[in-house]
């Protein structure tokens, strides 16, 4: 927790939202739409959630206004415009998103534009469903805004929707969630609440992830991992992001990289850079990992069977300095000063 300077309090805000949790929780969505008093639901889903979306469409019956099955990572505004047209054509009065952060991002973009209630049903561990944050891309540039009106009013955590998540996505998405918790531990606006969330999230992820990787369809491990990811999303909602998320935004936006894989491979490098300047985060993570957090988390990341370096993701090595310069010029708040040469070394290690 940071000590607020006299006269300048840290502001802790909790968003009002309802969360339904448990195996089969998705079956309560039609009832939830009744509670909201909506009559025409637009269902936004990714291909991976087609079965669940079909099932929901049947359960909604006449309350289904339309389906939009084309969300795209990083919420391009052109895709939002297309979905918005469908929403208006069919006079939808609410949005339900089923899928990863891409589906949830699109639903947030629609709901905030049209002022409609939304229900988010995540199938990954990205955490967007509990944040008031929306990142959108236009012309290759990603901008992020924060507004309470963006946050879904209802979130449904049904671990059954994660049972068939492939091991690669399970690992990288869980490490993406872990990054939210880690950055909350060293955030300048950390509070006792965010510390508690972050510590429990990191502990839960680092305990449940190896368990789930060993038994990907084990219901108990999946439920624990999803709940730890919920806490990690809460961290992202409450504290400001640091170097890790800044690197992910700069690299992901510039080179159009897969979100979870990028987060997964960066985390240990950012930990190595920041932990010497973040003793509280270091002590907590040492206690949780029972060793050196950089080694433990680095090994989890390197266990991925897909790309585990920036080079393998297709980032050109001669593009690293420009990223470092951009970050040092407009740094997110970070425990260690962001110097161009040190950032180039970090990026080169990750490359
Ligand atoms: P994603 O939603 O793009 O999904 C990645 C891939 O995995 C897709 O092909 C998807 O169909 C598939 N998938 C999703 N769930 C699956 C499952 N259970 N089983 C099998 N396949 C599945 O990826 P993501 O990492 O969840 O989300 C990334 C996006 O979310 C980015 O646009 C990112 O910026 C955004 N995000 C936003 C916030 C926020 O607070 N605003 C937080 C985290 C992520």
PDB file of C-alpha atoms in Angstrom, residues 4 15 22 91 139 168 179 187 195 204 209 214 238 245-246 277 295 303 328 331:
ATOM      1  CA  UNK A   4      -0.862   9.076   0.583  1.00  0.00           C
ATOM      2  CA  UNK A  15     -18.129  -0.270  -9.175  1.00  0.00           C
ATOM      3  CA  UNK A  22     -20.689 -21.277 -10.360  1.00  0.00           C
ATOM      4  CA  UNK A  91     -33.798  -2.229 -31.897  1.00  0.00           C
ATOM      5  CA  UNK A 139      -5.883   3.278 -38.001  1.00  0.00           C
ATOM      6  CA  UNK A 168      -1.781 -22.832 -24.549  1.00  0.00           C
ATOM      7  CA  UNK A 179       0.187  -9.478 -14.670  1.00  0.00           C
ATOM      8  CA  UNK A 187       0.856   0.628  -8.258  1.00  0.00           C
ATOM      9  CA  UNK A 195      -3.253  -5.381  -2.017  1.00  0.00           C
ATOM     10  CA  UNK A 204      -4.726 -18.419  -6.595  1.00  0.00           C
ATOM     11  CA  UNK A 209      -2.536 -22.877 -13.045  1.00  0.00           C
ATOM     12  CA  UNK A 214      -1.873 -31.073 -15.395  1.00  0.00           C
ATOM     13  CA  UNK A 238      -8.813  -0.392  -9.101  1.00  0.00           C
ATOM     14  CA  UNK A 245       0.791  -2.942 -19.431  1.00  0.00           C
ATOM     15  CA  UNK A 246       2.518  -0.008 -21.124  1.00  0.00           C
ATOM     16  CA  UNK A 277      12.633  -1.137  -6.871  1.00  0.00           C
ATOM     17  CA  UNK A 295      12.430 -17.758 -12.067  1.00  0.00           C
ATOM     18  CA  UNK A 303       6.495 -23.790 -20.789  1.00  0.00           C
ATOM     19  CA  UNK A 328      10.363   6.610 -21.624  1.00  0.00           C
ATOM     20  CA  UNK A 331       5.832   6.692 -18.882  1.00  0.00           C
TER      21      UNK A 331
END
